[in-house]
Every structure is written in C-alpha cells, then in structure tokens.
Amino acid sequence: MEQLLVYRNMDNGHLVYDMMELMEVSSEASPEHAFGELFLGEEEKEMYLGCVHRMIELAEQYGLQGNLWHCCLALLLANSENAFSRACEKVGKPDGSICFLAMNDFERLQKLFTFDWSVLDDFFDLNLAPVLENYDNANKNGHVFNTRVRDRICLLAKELEQAQNPQEFFDCVTCFYREFGVGKLGLHKAFRIVRDEKDEPFIQPITCTEHVYLDQLVGYERQKKKLIDNTKNFVDGKEANNVLLFGDAGTGKSSCIKGIMNEFYAQGLRLIEVYKHQFSDLPKIIAQIKNRNYKFIIYMDDLSFEEFEIEYKYLKAVIEGGLENKPDNVLIYATSNRRHLIKESFNDTKDYNQELHSSDTVQEKLSLVARFGVTIYFSAPDKMEYDEIVRTLAKRAGIEMDEDKLLLEANKWELNHGGRSGRCAQQFIVWLKGQQ
C-alpha cells in the first residue's frame, strides 16, 4: 500500500490499511504459535472487529451486499478522485503516462481481492467469514446512492474479484469510470452548496432526488421541447443559452428542471441548486467544477428580488460581464413567477423621482433577465387543459371514478385551492387517492 502512486489518498483508506496490517501479520504467524512473537492477541482482534464494524456501516450507508470486503474496495475505487480517475470519467482510458502509473497501483490493489477471511477467523476463533463473504443487506436501497449506482458498484466488485490479471482489473475500473464517472460528481445527480469548518463553500450531494421525467408532465409540449433542445445542445458540446422559465405558480417550471436532470444524467449532466444568499459563492463553486468532464446546470428556483436586495449584481457578473469567462461546461437555469425578476414600481419612471436619469434605473433592473438567452413562458391551464391533466393523473394513480364526477370534484377543489394549475391537480389526486 505504501508503494501506491495514484490511489494513495482514498476515502476510508484507513480501513484498507488496518486490514493490510492484519493480513501481513496473519500471513507470517499461525494459530499454533500462541506464545510466539507474531501471536495475534486482543489488540489485533479488536482491530479486526473494528474493520468488520466499519464495513457493516458502509454496507448500511450505501446498500452494499455480496462479498462485503470486495464491495468496500470497489466503493473506495469508485469514490477515489485522482489524476487517473478524473481523466477517465465519461471518456474512458486516457492517453499518456498516467495509465502506466495507474497499472502499478492496480497490480497491488488486485491482491487485496484474494484475501481469505477464514484465516483471521481461525486466529480469533470466530465464524464471520461465511457472513461477510455473502452479506445479505436488510437495507436494500441505502441512503447515499440510487439503486442503479449501488447495483453497478456491487457488480464492479464481482468483476474485480474475477479479474485474472492486472490488465483485466484495469479494464473493469476504466469501464466503470467511463460509464458513471468518479466521486461525488460522478455518482450523484444533484448538489447543494454548504460551508465547511473553515467557512469555505463546497458542493454537497443531494442523496434523495425526485424521479420526475418530462414525459410524465402533462401538456406544455412546446415549452418542454424548447428546454430539451437547449439542454441537448449543451450536453452534446454545442452552443447553448442560459434559460429562464417564468409564469404562473404551479405550472411545472421546477418539475421541468427536475425532469431535465433525470433525462440527461446518463449523458453527464449534473444539477447544482443555489439560493440567493449564496450568489457571492458562485465564482468559487465554478472554479471547483470547470475542469471536470461533466456538464453542470446551476439551478435557481423561484428567483426574484425585492428592491432592497442587491444579490442580483453578483449573478449578473457570473452570467455575463465579469472578466473571467463562464466555463463551457456551466449553464444557469432559473425559474420565477416574475418576468423581469426584480420588483419594479411606477416610481422608477416618475418624472419626480429623485434620480436625474430614471431610465437608467429601469435598465439596471431589466439587465439581469436580458442575460438569459432563452425565456420560456408557462401560463396557467384553461379549463380543458386542466381537465386533461386531472384525467391523466387519475389514470396513472389507478383511480376509478366516473369521469363527470371526477371533473366535478376537481373543479370544486381548484375553486378552493388557488385556481387551476398542474400543482393543484396533483394535490387533488393525492387527496382523492387518500380518501379511497
């Protein structure tokens, strides 16, 4: 392990080092040498049980099952961000000397998959090997990865276990990096901005995201197509614009962004949710992601500003206007109920306004929305569209009710719950299903 060149600083690497120490001692000692120099005593037994505990915790956290030691090793490789893994993400095997250096590490890491648990069981008079080598996890999902990523990591563990030589081991790992990427940016869809103990901003994965897809959203076909076309150009490496989705409340603007995230995740699209008070952190966040092989959408939900709020000035500089160009792998998508984002009043244009150049005030407030190259309007549905949304959602929910009665109840509901919208229709269906 001390001879590793690329994979030296792995997360949870202390688990591997402790296990390596136990493997080394157990290979030189034997259970019969109870009073020998290499006798494995209570201290080593405590270390062994501690390693087992950490693997059980990782299994619970990530939903791992099968050979627990192999799954933990595969998890460490999947999470290890280094020069080689970052070069492989979404691209595959890179060119250059880094492959030779990584092969040096894989020759050593492959040996970790050959360890026989029964050796330590014999030393400590335990019977853990059968359980650890065929671990059946009661928590089938975990709470960090989605099921698809968890299953792929467990499959990677089996592939690495069966690798016949370092080259096969190398191919399995690079294939995984090409398919899923590496680390938190590769294995998660969405992120938020938080601050560390030094009060520096960093990206934290959002581990539970809503599984919304665009074809599940009823209506707004023109709006969805415009959003899909722009996003597809972005992930394909073509020119694309920042997007503002504005219009009436509850019309599906935020759901469209979530749908875009799920539709294009496999193609390397990631979403970073940002709030107004975090706009000053955007330059540091962009610096962390600009050299990665993913496409990032910085997502601002329900974006609007009161007259006294000046955070929009940070946003203007990030989108367009600062000396540093916005990276090609970053776009900004925002939703708002306001067309012009910043609250305006008639006083902005009154002749008696205290400002001599009142038109400058208006232009200042309109300049932010002008930086969004694509604007998409979502209007509240009319009665026919609302009824269609209700019928479609009721069918998906398995609600069996006379259509006339269904629509009558839906219309009663919307009169008492804020008017016609997709959100109102969804809330009605949830209520109706609960009643049934």
mmCIF file with all atom_site columns, N, CA, C and O in Angstrom, residues 3 13 18 68 74 102-103 129 139 146 185 233 250 274-275 282 292 300 324 328 333 336 356 359 366 374 399 417 423:
data_model
loop_
_atom_site.group_PDB
_atom_site.id
_atom_site.type_symbol
_atom_site.label_atom_id
_atom_site.label_alt_id
_atom_site.label_comp_id
_atom_site.label_asym_id
_atom_site.label_entity_id
_atom_site.label_seq_id
_atom_site.pdbx_PDB_ins_code
_atom_site.Cartn_x
_atom_site.Cartn_y
_atom_site.Cartn_z
_atom_site.occupancy
_atom_site.B_iso_or_equiv
_atom_site.pdbx_formal_charge
_atom_site.auth_seq_id
_atom_site.auth_comp_id
_atom_site.auth_asym_id
_atom_site.auth_atom_id
_atom_site.pdbx_PDB_model_num
ATOM 1   N N  . GLN A 1 3   ? 3.436   1.662   -1.625  1.00 0.00 ? 3   GLN A N  1
ATOM 2   C CA . GLN A 1 3   ? 4.014   1.839   -2.957  1.00 0.00 ? 3   GLN A CA 1
ATOM 3   C C  . GLN A 1 3   ? 2.995   2.357   -3.966  1.00 0.00 ? 3   GLN A C  1
ATOM 4   O O  . GLN A 1 3   ? 3.305   2.491   -5.149  1.00 0.00 ? 3   GLN A O  1
ATOM 5   N N  . GLY A 1 13  ? -9.646  5.039   3.500   1.00 0.00 ? 13  GLY A N  1
ATOM 6   C CA . GLY A 1 13  ? -8.425  4.275   3.280   1.00 0.00 ? 13  GLY A CA 1
ATOM 7   C C  . GLY A 1 13  ? -7.884  3.647   4.552   1.00 0.00 ? 13  GLY A C  1
ATOM 8   O O  . GLY A 1 13  ? -7.169  2.641   4.505   1.00 0.00 ? 13  GLY A O  1
ATOM 9   N N  . ASP A 1 18  ? -5.698  -0.862  7.836   1.00 0.00 ? 18  ASP A N  1
ATOM 10  C CA . ASP A 1 18  ? -5.845  -1.752  9.001   1.00 0.00 ? 18  ASP A CA 1
ATOM 11  C C  . ASP A 1 18  ? -5.951  -3.205  8.564   1.00 0.00 ? 18  ASP A C  1
ATOM 12  O O  . ASP A 1 18  ? -5.347  -4.107  9.179   1.00 0.00 ? 18  ASP A O  1
ATOM 13  N N  . LEU A 1 68  ? -18.585 -8.497  1.233   1.00 0.00 ? 68  LEU A N  1
ATOM 14  C CA . LEU A 1 68  ? -18.538 -7.160  1.815   1.00 0.00 ? 68  LEU A CA 1
ATOM 15  C C  . LEU A 1 68  ? -17.167 -6.507  1.643   1.00 0.00 ? 68  LEU A C  1
ATOM 16  O O  . LEU A 1 68  ? -17.078 -5.301  1.392   1.00 0.00 ? 68  LEU A O  1
ATOM 17  N N  . ALA A 1 74  ? -14.429 -1.904  -3.962  1.00 0.00 ? 74  ALA A N  1
ATOM 18  C CA . ALA A 1 74  ? -14.994 -1.317  -5.180  1.00 0.00 ? 74  ALA A CA 1
ATOM 19  C C  . ALA A 1 74  ? -15.536 0.080   -4.906  1.00 0.00 ? 74  ALA A C  1
ATOM 20  O O  . ALA A 1 74  ? -15.404 0.992   -5.727  1.00 0.00 ? 74  ALA A O  1
ATOM 21  N N  . ALA A 1 102 ? -0.983  4.131   -13.131 1.00 0.00 ? 102 ALA A N  1
ATOM 22  C CA . ALA A 1 102 ? -2.164  3.512   -12.538 1.00 0.00 ? 102 ALA A CA 1
ATOM 23  C C  . ALA A 1 102 ? -2.052  1.989   -12.547 1.00 0.00 ? 102 ALA A C  1
ATOM 24  O O  . ALA A 1 102 ? -2.487  1.317   -11.601 1.00 0.00 ? 102 ALA A O  1
ATOM 25  N N  . MET A 1 103 ? -1.457  1.443   -13.593 1.00 0.00 ? 103 MET A N  1
ATOM 26  C CA . MET A 1 103 ? -1.284  -0.018  -13.655 1.00 0.00 ? 103 MET A CA 1
ATOM 27  C C  . MET A 1 103 ? -0.417  -0.504  -12.503 1.00 0.00 ? 103 MET A C  1
ATOM 28  O O  . MET A 1 103 ? -0.655  -1.595  -11.950 1.00 0.00 ? 103 MET A O  1
ATOM 29  N N  . ALA A 1 129 ? -16.508 -15.245 8.456   1.00 0.00 ? 129 ALA A N  1
ATOM 30  C CA . ALA A 1 129 ? -16.232 -15.311 7.018   1.00 0.00 ? 129 ALA A CA 1
ATOM 31  C C  . ALA A 1 129 ? -17.464 -15.668 6.180   1.00 0.00 ? 129 ALA A C  1
ATOM 32  O O  . ALA A 1 129 ? -17.737 -15.013 5.168   1.00 0.00 ? 129 ALA A O  1
ATOM 33  N N  . ASN A 1 139 ? -31.122 -3.482  4.395   1.00 0.00 ? 139 ASN A N  1
ATOM 34  C CA . ASN A 1 139 ? -31.423 -2.192  3.762   1.00 0.00 ? 139 ASN A CA 1
ATOM 35  C C  . ASN A 1 139 ? -31.052 -2.301  2.286   1.00 0.00 ? 139 ASN A C  1
ATOM 36  O O  . ASN A 1 139 ? -29.905 -2.114  1.903   1.00 0.00 ? 139 ASN A O  1
ATOM 37  N N  . ASN A 1 146 ? -28.496 6.097   -5.631  1.00 0.00 ? 146 ASN A N  1
ATOM 38  C CA . ASN A 1 146 ? -29.707 5.489   -6.146  1.00 0.00 ? 146 ASN A CA 1
ATOM 39  C C  . ASN A 1 146 ? -29.431 4.015   -6.447  1.00 0.00 ? 146 ASN A C  1
ATOM 40  O O  . ASN A 1 146 ? -28.284 3.567   -6.471  1.00 0.00 ? 146 ASN A O  1
ATOM 41  N N  . LEU A 1 185 ? -19.220 13.846  -7.804  1.00 0.00 ? 185 LEU A N  1
ATOM 42  C CA . LEU A 1 185 ? -19.763 14.458  -9.010  1.00 0.00 ? 185 LEU A CA 1
ATOM 43  C C  . LEU A 1 185 ? -20.200 13.403  -10.019 1.00 0.00 ? 185 LEU A C  1
ATOM 44  O O  . LEU A 1 185 ? -21.144 13.628  -10.784 1.00 0.00 ? 185 LEU A O  1
ATOM 45  N N  . ASN A 1 233 ? -28.283 20.406  -26.777 1.00 0.00 ? 233 ASN A N  1
ATOM 46  C CA . ASN A 1 233 ? -27.134 21.091  -27.370 1.00 0.00 ? 233 ASN A CA 1
ATOM 47  C C  . ASN A 1 233 ? -26.008 21.232  -26.347 1.00 0.00 ? 233 ASN A C  1
ATOM 48  O O  . ASN A 1 233 ? -24.827 21.055  -26.670 1.00 0.00 ? 233 ASN A O  1
ATOM 49  N N  . GLY A 1 250 ? -47.226 26.954  -9.951  1.00 0.00 ? 250 GLY A N  1
ATOM 50  C CA . GLY A 1 250 ? -47.773 25.601  -10.044 1.00 0.00 ? 250 GLY A CA 1
ATOM 51  C C  . GLY A 1 250 ? -47.924 25.057  -11.441 1.00 0.00 ? 250 GLY A C  1
ATOM 52  O O  . GLY A 1 250 ? -48.634 24.073  -11.653 1.00 0.00 ? 250 GLY A O  1
ATOM 53  N N  . VAL A 1 274 ? -28.747 26.481  -6.085  1.00 0.00 ? 274 VAL A N  1
ATOM 54  C CA . VAL A 1 274 ? -28.156 27.655  -5.454  1.00 0.00 ? 274 VAL A CA 1
ATOM 55  C C  . VAL A 1 274 ? -29.266 28.596  -5.004  1.00 0.00 ? 274 VAL A C  1
ATOM 56  O O  . VAL A 1 274 ? -30.258 28.797  -5.715  1.00 0.00 ? 274 VAL A O  1
ATOM 57  N N  . TYR A 1 275 ? -29.094 29.187  -3.823  1.00 0.00 ? 275 TYR A N  1
ATOM 58  C CA . TYR A 1 275 ? -30.044 30.165  -3.302  1.00 0.00 ? 275 TYR A CA 1
ATOM 59  C C  . TYR A 1 275 ? -29.442 31.570  -3.385  1.00 0.00 ? 275 TYR A C  1
ATOM 60  O O  . TYR A 1 275 ? -28.236 31.745  -3.540  1.00 0.00 ? 275 TYR A O  1
ATOM 61  N N  . LEU A 1 282 ? -20.599 31.785  -5.957  1.00 0.00 ? 282 LEU A N  1
ATOM 62  C CA . LEU A 1 282 ? -20.601 31.155  -7.280  1.00 0.00 ? 282 LEU A CA 1
ATOM 63  C C  . LEU A 1 282 ? -19.219 31.112  -7.945  1.00 0.00 ? 282 LEU A C  1
ATOM 64  O O  . LEU A 1 282 ? -18.860 30.083  -8.531  1.00 0.00 ? 282 LEU A O  1
ATOM 65  N N  . ARG A 1 292 ? -13.928 19.618  -14.958 1.00 0.00 ? 292 ARG A N  1
ATOM 66  C CA . ARG A 1 292 ? -14.435 18.241  -14.901 1.00 0.00 ? 292 ARG A CA 1
ATOM 67  C C  . ARG A 1 292 ? -15.163 17.897  -16.193 1.00 0.00 ? 292 ARG A C  1
ATOM 68  O O  . ARG A 1 292 ? -15.671 18.773  -16.905 1.00 0.00 ? 292 ARG A O  1
ATOM 69  N N  . MET A 1 300 ? -31.533 27.787  -10.079 1.00 0.00 ? 300 MET A N  1
ATOM 70  C CA . MET A 1 300 ? -32.060 28.771  -9.130  1.00 0.00 ? 300 MET A CA 1
ATOM 71  C C  . MET A 1 300 ? -33.584 28.723  -9.190  1.00 0.00 ? 300 MET A C  1
ATOM 72  O O  . MET A 1 300 ? -34.177 29.132  -10.185 1.00 0.00 ? 300 MET A O  1
ATOM 73  N N  . GLU A 1 324 ? -13.615 37.078  -16.102 1.00 0.00 ? 324 GLU A N  1
ATOM 74  C CA . GLU A 1 324 ? -13.411 35.647  -16.347 1.00 0.00 ? 324 GLU A CA 1
ATOM 75  C C  . GLU A 1 324 ? -14.617 35.071  -17.067 1.00 0.00 ? 324 GLU A C  1
ATOM 76  O O  . GLU A 1 324 ? -15.760 35.237  -16.638 1.00 0.00 ? 324 GLU A O  1
ATOM 77  N N  . ASP A 1 328 ? -17.344 26.526  -20.420 1.00 0.00 ? 328 ASP A N  1
ATOM 78  C CA . ASP A 1 328 ? -18.237 25.927  -21.412 1.00 0.00 ? 328 ASP A CA 1
ATOM 79  C C  . ASP A 1 328 ? -19.103 24.825  -20.824 1.00 0.00 ? 328 ASP A C  1
ATOM 80  O O  . ASP A 1 328 ? -20.096 24.434  -21.438 1.00 0.00 ? 328 ASP A O  1
ATOM 81  N N  . TYR A 1 333 ? -29.907 27.814  -15.180 1.00 0.00 ? 333 TYR A N  1
ATOM 82  C CA . TYR A 1 333 ? -31.343 27.685  -15.405 1.00 0.00 ? 333 TYR A CA 1
ATOM 83  C C  . TYR A 1 333 ? -32.044 28.240  -14.163 1.00 0.00 ? 333 TYR A C  1
ATOM 84  O O  . TYR A 1 333 ? -31.702 27.868  -13.038 1.00 0.00 ? 333 TYR A O  1
ATOM 85  N N  . SER A 1 336 ? -39.019 31.417  -12.153 1.00 0.00 ? 336 SER A N  1
ATOM 86  C CA . SER A 1 336 ? -39.531 32.587  -11.447 1.00 0.00 ? 336 SER A CA 1
ATOM 87  C C  . SER A 1 336 ? -40.988 32.811  -11.819 1.00 0.00 ? 336 SER A C  1
ATOM 88  O O  . SER A 1 336 ? -41.427 32.456  -12.915 1.00 0.00 ? 336 SER A O  1
ATOM 89  N N  . LEU A 1 356 ? -31.894 61.669  -11.369 1.00 0.00 ? 356 LEU A N  1
ATOM 90  C CA . LEU A 1 356 ? -31.962 62.500  -12.563 1.00 0.00 ? 356 LEU A CA 1
ATOM 91  C C  . LEU A 1 356 ? -32.192 61.662  -13.807 1.00 0.00 ? 356 LEU A C  1
ATOM 92  O O  . LEU A 1 356 ? -32.901 62.073  -14.724 1.00 0.00 ? 356 LEU A O  1
ATOM 93  N N  . SER A 1 359 ? -34.413 56.490  -16.379 1.00 0.00 ? 359 SER A N  1
ATOM 94  C CA . SER A 1 359 ? -34.365 55.375  -17.337 1.00 0.00 ? 359 SER A CA 1
ATOM 95  C C  . SER A 1 359 ? -33.221 54.433  -17.014 1.00 0.00 ? 359 SER A C  1
ATOM 96  O O  . SER A 1 359 ? -33.282 53.240  -17.294 1.00 0.00 ? 359 SER A O  1
ATOM 97  N N  . LEU A 1 366 ? -33.722 45.656  -15.686 1.00 0.00 ? 366 LEU A N  1
ATOM 98  C CA . LEU A 1 366 ? -34.038 44.757  -16.790 1.00 0.00 ? 366 LEU A CA 1
ATOM 99  C C  . LEU A 1 366 ? -32.806 44.016  -17.310 1.00 0.00 ? 366 LEU A C  1
ATOM 100 O O  . LEU A 1 366 ? -32.931 43.047  -18.048 1.00 0.00 ? 366 LEU A O  1
ATOM 101 N N  . VAL A 1 374 ? -32.560 32.270  -23.407 1.00 0.00 ? 374 VAL A N  1
ATOM 102 C CA . VAL A 1 374 ? -33.834 31.600  -23.696 1.00 0.00 ? 374 VAL A CA 1
ATOM 103 C C  . VAL A 1 374 ? -34.792 31.865  -22.545 1.00 0.00 ? 374 VAL A C  1
ATOM 104 O O  . VAL A 1 374 ? -34.453 31.625  -21.383 1.00 0.00 ? 374 VAL A O  1
ATOM 105 N N  . ILE A 1 399 ? -57.034 5.544   -10.103 1.00 0.00 ? 399 ILE A N  1
ATOM 106 C CA . ILE A 1 399 ? -58.313 5.960   -9.513  1.00 0.00 ? 399 ILE A CA 1
ATOM 107 C C  . ILE A 1 399 ? -59.439 5.652   -10.490 1.00 0.00 ? 399 ILE A C  1
ATOM 108 O O  . ILE A 1 399 ? -59.430 6.111   -11.635 1.00 0.00 ? 399 ILE A O  1
ATOM 109 N N  . HIS A 1 417 ? -58.635 26.036  -3.808  1.00 0.00 ? 417 HIS A N  1
ATOM 110 C CA . HIS A 1 417 ? -57.206 25.802  -3.592  1.00 0.00 ? 417 HIS A CA 1
ATOM 111 C C  . HIS A 1 417 ? -56.339 26.568  -4.592  1.00 0.00 ? 417 HIS A C  1
ATOM 112 O O  . HIS A 1 417 ? -55.380 26.036  -5.156  1.00 0.00 ? 417 HIS A O  1
ATOM 113 N N  . ARG A 1 423 ? -50.033 21.847  -10.303 1.00 0.00 ? 423 ARG A N  1
ATOM 114 C CA . ARG A 1 423 ? -49.816 21.537  -8.884  1.00 0.00 ? 423 ARG A CA 1
ATOM 115 C C  . ARG A 1 423 ? -51.140 21.294  -8.184  1.00 0.00 ? 423 ARG A C  1
ATOM 116 O O  . ARG A 1 423 ? -51.274 20.363  -7.377  1.00 0.00 ? 423 ARG A O  1
#
